[in-house]
Amino acid sequence: MTYKEALENGYKDAGFTYQRGYISRRKFDLATAECHEAGGRRKGQLYVLCPCYNSSKYCLRMYLAK
């Protein structure tokens, strides 16, 4: 499922955290970004990885909730 499809299905932004890793800023398009399922405490919750403009070592993990 993409971010755009998730918003159409009733999901909303539920906050974000920083995650170590790099996501390219040039070719990133939020509408076509793939959603992943979280594990651990947030098991089953969807998230999208977005580029971070503060640092090149980290990316943003944006959570989605119904």
Coordinates of C-alpha atoms in Angstrom, one line a residue, residues 3 6-7 10-11 14 16-17 19 22 26-27 29 31 35 37 39-41 44 46 48-49 51-52 55 58-59 65:
Y3 CA 1.0 6.6 1.4
A6 CA -3.4 4.8 3.1
L7 CA -4.8 8.3 3.4
G10 CA -8.8 6.6 6.5
Y11 CA -5.3 6.6 8.0
A14 CA 0.3 9.9 14.1
F16 CA 7.3 10.6 13.7
T17 CA 10.6 9.5 15.0
Q19 CA 15.6 6.3 12.2
Y22 CA 19.5 7.5 4.4
R26 CA 16.0 13.9 -5.1
K27 CA 13.8 11.1 -6.2
D29 CA 7.8 11.3 -3.7
A31 CA 2.5 10.0 -2.7
C35 CA 4.0 1.8 3.7
E37 CA 4.4 -2.5 9.2
G39 CA 7.2 -4.4 14.9
G40 CA 7.9 -4.3 18.6
R41 CA 5.7 -2.0 20.7
G44 CA 1.1 -3.8 13.0
L46 CA 2.0 1.4 9.4
V48 CA 6.6 5.5 5.8
L49 CA 10.3 6.4 5.6
P51 CA 14.1 12.0 4.0
C52 CA 15.4 14.1 6.8
S55 CA 21.0 15.3 8.7
Y58 CA 19.0 9.8 9.6
C59 CA 15.6 9.6 8.0
A65 CA -3.0 5.4 12.5

